[in-house]
């Protein structure tokens, strides 16, 4: 199976000017499966995926891959591993596995949540996890059962959909009312500490910008977007003592979560590349400020392999 996939990869992604660059995106890597969020990658699944990737692909640091993409010197089966947001388990769980397999990675970090913060989606998940009532009314959405894991998963999906494209302050106000009424204590150790960011940088991992507060950029005016992007980069550069040259758009869907003017803004601000959450691969001619990424959410390693191979066949190219 591995030989077949390597051969397929070499045919689809030869070296040089015809190369295709696959970029994988991860968020959390949990120590063990969480019954409330069973689709989130855990350590065992991540280990098997990294073992497979190291056998099938030539894994490069993102900054090197972008440079070689531009110059037409990518190796066959080129790929990169990236992480978004800045979760503590990236440093505590994922990094030791990456180091074991000799895999470079880039971590895109929303700096406003470091050192004890909690992101909007995690605030929703951890709030619902801790609600003891078997039924509850959520303003503007309806009354929902909360008596078992499946019903809690359904409520989480409803809340995330309802709140996702609202402003940061609207999200906070909505969730804080629930948290206060239920007297819920949320965890303060989900995101990295500054010293963990420095550790990753010191170990040769890439550190990229991901704004301060992880807003949907399309919901901001351009100057506010600039402040979010610049503020996050400055904080990371002060933290690590190194320049931050890459950026990931929060949420990252082209045309919905960010627009072409945001890609131009990132280029004008001196970044070398930016990544999206559009599926597909990058090739010569791709806009390096709108690089696609593959999301590996499949549990069986066989399905992961098949979908990874299928991603190589994606033909759409985002251009400037």
XYZ file of C-alpha atoms in Angstrom:
320
model
C 0.000 0.000 0.000
C 2.806 2.426 0.919
C 4.683 1.672 -2.316
C 1.498 2.214 -4.321
C 0.874 5.568 -2.650
C 4.502 6.649 -3.121
C 4.291 5.803 -6.821
C 0.964 7.609 -7.149
C 2.400 10.619 -5.320
C 5.464 10.744 -7.555
C 3.291 10.636 -10.678
C 0.950 13.371 -9.396
C 3.679 15.457 -7.793
C 7.001 15.123 -9.632
C 10.057 17.154 -8.732
C 10.754 20.569 -10.213
C 8.420 22.888 -12.077
C 5.590 20.333 -12.166
C 5.636 19.695 -8.422
C 2.551 19.949 -6.237
C 2.879 21.068 -2.627
C 0.526 19.450 -0.098
C 0.059 21.390 3.154
C -1.729 19.710 6.050
C -3.575 21.663 8.743
C -4.112 20.502 12.317
C -5.607 22.246 15.320
C -5.632 20.172 18.508
C -3.852 16.867 19.148
C -5.407 15.384 22.290
C -3.631 12.920 24.601
C -6.597 10.540 24.181
C -9.970 10.478 22.420
C -12.494 12.932 23.904
C -16.047 11.462 23.826
C -17.502 14.950 23.393
C -15.295 15.741 20.366
C -14.448 12.312 18.907
C -13.389 13.719 15.529
C -10.510 15.703 17.044
C -7.154 14.054 16.368
C -5.636 12.223 19.338
C -2.017 11.206 19.944
C -2.373 7.659 18.598
C -4.028 8.815 15.376
C -1.512 11.638 14.955
C 1.381 9.218 15.465
C 0.080 6.875 12.752
C -0.480 9.788 10.368
C 3.017 11.196 10.933
C 4.551 7.747 10.460
C 2.726 7.424 7.137
C 3.592 10.950 6.004
C 7.282 10.476 6.755
C 7.259 7.345 4.566
C 5.290 8.786 1.661
C 6.311 12.452 1.436
C 9.325 14.708 1.480
C 8.374 16.896 4.440
C 9.729 20.445 4.400
C 9.493 23.545 6.590
C 6.790 25.783 5.115
C 9.166 28.699 4.507
C 11.565 26.469 2.556
C 8.720 24.863 0.625
C 7.364 28.250 -0.475
C 10.818 29.387 -1.600
C 11.332 26.191 -3.594
C 7.798 26.393 -5.009
C 8.636 29.841 -6.377
C 11.966 28.694 -7.823
C 10.631 25.444 -9.302
C 12.950 23.276 -7.193
C 10.484 21.377 -4.995
C 11.237 17.671 -4.541
C 8.718 15.058 -5.614
C 5.896 14.444 -3.120
C 6.588 17.687 -1.236
C 4.463 18.335 1.847
C 4.277 20.526 4.955
C 2.608 20.131 8.348
C 0.948 23.144 9.985
C -1.059 23.864 13.134
C -3.499 26.703 13.781
C -4.397 28.684 16.907
C -1.691 27.834 19.459
C -3.053 25.001 21.584
C -0.918 23.771 24.491
C -1.288 20.181 23.303
C 0.598 21.158 20.148
C 3.681 21.631 22.314
C 2.924 18.897 24.853
C 1.531 16.100 22.654
C 2.182 16.824 18.970
C 5.720 18.197 19.169
C 7.326 15.090 20.750
C 5.784 12.985 17.961
C 7.002 15.404 15.290
C 10.488 15.348 16.816
C 10.493 11.542 16.974
C 9.813 11.329 13.231
C 12.047 14.269 12.274
C 9.124 16.270 10.869
C 9.304 20.080 10.672
C 6.085 22.010 11.271
C 4.782 25.568 11.386
C 2.533 26.783 14.215
C 0.179 29.692 13.473
C -0.665 31.346 16.783
C -3.461 33.729 17.810
C -1.539 35.623 20.477
C -4.483 37.029 22.427
C -5.291 33.594 23.853
C -1.828 32.617 25.076
C -1.097 32.278 28.793
C -4.496 31.236 30.092
C -6.943 32.385 27.419
C -9.686 30.359 25.783
C -10.856 30.615 22.183
C -14.484 31.085 21.212
C -15.050 27.539 19.953
C -13.461 26.044 23.067
C -15.520 28.328 25.274
C -18.620 26.837 23.631
C -17.380 23.239 23.932
C -16.190 23.528 27.531
C -19.311 25.420 28.620
C -21.640 22.780 27.184
C -19.448 20.033 28.673
C -19.969 21.526 32.145
C -23.715 22.301 32.011
C -25.407 20.002 34.515
C -29.016 20.716 33.486
C -30.685 18.114 31.280
C -32.447 20.831 29.288
C -31.651 24.478 28.647
C -32.883 27.413 26.589
C -30.306 29.258 24.513
C -31.533 32.766 23.540
C -32.186 33.116 19.826
C -31.700 29.410 19.152
C -34.190 27.415 21.205
C -34.541 24.843 23.961
C -32.240 21.818 23.788
C -31.737 18.559 25.649
C -28.340 18.105 27.285
C -28.848 14.699 28.835
C -26.214 12.737 26.877
C -23.083 13.168 24.773
C -24.905 13.184 21.439
C -27.340 15.888 22.540
C -24.415 17.962 23.838
C -22.620 17.554 20.501
C -25.766 18.766 18.725
C -25.959 21.841 20.966
C -22.287 22.616 20.352
C -22.848 22.498 16.577
C -25.896 24.771 16.858
C -24.061 27.305 19.018
C -20.968 27.379 16.811
C -23.104 27.933 13.709
C -25.166 30.632 15.444
C -22.150 32.551 16.777
C -19.381 31.975 14.240
C -19.887 35.078 12.110
C -20.790 37.451 14.927
C -18.309 39.955 16.306
C -15.840 38.973 19.008
C -17.740 41.085 21.561
C -21.126 39.585 20.599
C -19.745 36.067 20.990
C -18.246 36.897 24.373
C -21.417 38.540 25.681
C -23.605 35.614 24.599
C -21.372 32.959 26.126
C -20.621 34.928 29.297
C -24.334 35.157 30.094
C -24.572 31.363 29.997
C -21.341 30.896 31.942
C -22.442 33.327 34.654
C -25.955 31.892 34.952
C -24.630 28.329 35.270
C -21.651 29.357 37.453
C -19.244 27.505 35.170
C -15.470 27.524 35.715
C -13.668 27.169 32.384
C -10.178 25.667 31.940
C -7.246 28.061 31.646
C -4.650 25.654 30.269
C -5.900 24.932 26.748
C -3.596 27.390 24.979
C 0.184 27.619 24.933
C 2.231 29.666 27.336
C 4.812 32.087 25.951
C 7.637 29.782 27.022
C 6.137 26.951 24.954
C 6.100 29.190 21.878
C 9.753 30.019 22.521
C 10.548 26.329 22.983
C 9.035 25.434 19.610
C 10.915 28.259 17.899
C 14.137 27.205 19.631
C 13.638 23.634 18.394
C 13.534 24.889 14.810
C 9.767 24.833 14.318
C 8.202 27.633 12.269
C 6.098 30.257 14.062
C 3.478 32.092 11.992
C 0.969 34.871 12.558
C -2.725 34.196 13.093
C -3.889 37.643 14.359
C -4.439 38.594 18.000
C -8.083 37.660 18.592
C -8.807 35.299 15.677
C -11.534 37.489 14.119
C -13.140 36.703 10.771
C -11.241 39.269 8.704
C -14.084 39.804 6.237
C -16.132 41.187 9.148
C -13.578 43.920 9.891
C -12.691 47.116 8.087
C -9.276 46.950 6.444
C -7.508 49.059 9.076
C -8.821 46.887 11.905
C -7.688 43.812 9.983
C -4.235 45.361 9.609
C -4.065 46.020 13.366
C -5.032 42.428 14.178
C -2.463 40.973 11.774
C 0.327 43.373 12.768
C -0.350 43.065 16.495
C -0.159 39.286 16.403
C 3.069 39.344 14.423
C 4.696 41.900 16.729
C 3.814 39.879 19.833
C 5.310 36.712 18.335
C 8.474 38.466 17.184
C 8.994 39.962 20.638
C 8.337 36.548 22.191
C 10.744 34.581 19.998
C 13.275 37.195 18.916
C 12.818 36.068 15.305
C 10.950 37.518 12.322
C 7.491 36.106 11.539
C 7.219 35.624 7.789
C 4.092 33.483 7.306
C 0.413 34.004 8.134
C -2.773 31.928 8.370
C -6.192 33.519 7.808
C -8.566 32.827 10.740
C -11.131 30.257 9.605
C -9.534 30.680 6.197
C -12.270 30.102 3.600
C -11.522 32.299 0.545
C -14.235 34.809 -0.289
C -16.097 34.185 2.958
C -13.653 34.518 5.847
C -11.199 36.759 4.038
C -11.169 38.529 0.663
C -8.570 39.261 -2.002
C -7.853 42.641 -0.392
C -6.764 40.838 2.769
C -4.326 38.726 0.751
C -2.960 41.929 -0.793
C -2.706 43.467 2.679
C -0.699 40.508 3.987
C 1.671 40.832 1.018
C 2.030 44.594 1.547
C 2.881 44.002 5.211
C 5.967 42.029 4.206
C 4.906 38.447 4.840
C 6.383 35.855 2.480
C 3.345 33.552 2.315
C -0.122 32.965 3.749
C -2.272 29.855 4.033
C -6.012 29.251 3.740
C -8.354 26.358 4.537
C -9.313 25.785 0.895
C -8.569 22.189 -0.090
C -6.084 21.373 -2.811
C -2.383 21.686 -3.556
C -0.092 24.558 -4.516
C 1.849 24.652 -7.772
C 3.943 27.141 -9.671
C 1.514 29.929 -10.500
C -0.390 29.590 -7.238
C -0.784 32.758 -5.201
C 1.638 32.253 -2.296
C -0.647 34.469 -0.209
C -3.557 32.055 -0.693
C -1.976 28.617 -0.326
C -4.488 25.744 0.085
C -4.330 23.221 2.935
C -5.651 19.698 3.502
C -7.556 18.912 6.718
C -6.882 15.322 7.908
C -9.989 14.503 9.951
C -10.293 10.837 8.945
C -10.062 8.252 11.719
C -9.068 5.073 9.783
C -5.547 5.508 8.416
C -6.739 3.941 5.147
C -9.292 6.728 4.627
C -6.684 9.314 5.560
C -4.366 7.856 2.908
C -7.056 7.813 0.224
C -8.186 11.365 0.943
C -4.605 12.588 1.014
C -4.057 11.010 -2.403
C -7.323 12.522 -3.656
C -6.208 15.938 -2.492
C -3.220 15.698 -4.847
C -5.667 15.569 -7.756
C -7.352 18.867 -6.869
C -6.939 21.115 -9.886
C -8.181 24.495 -8.665
C -5.400 27.051 -8.223
C -5.896 30.259 -6.247
C -4.150 33.102 -8.037
C -3.457 36.701 -7.157
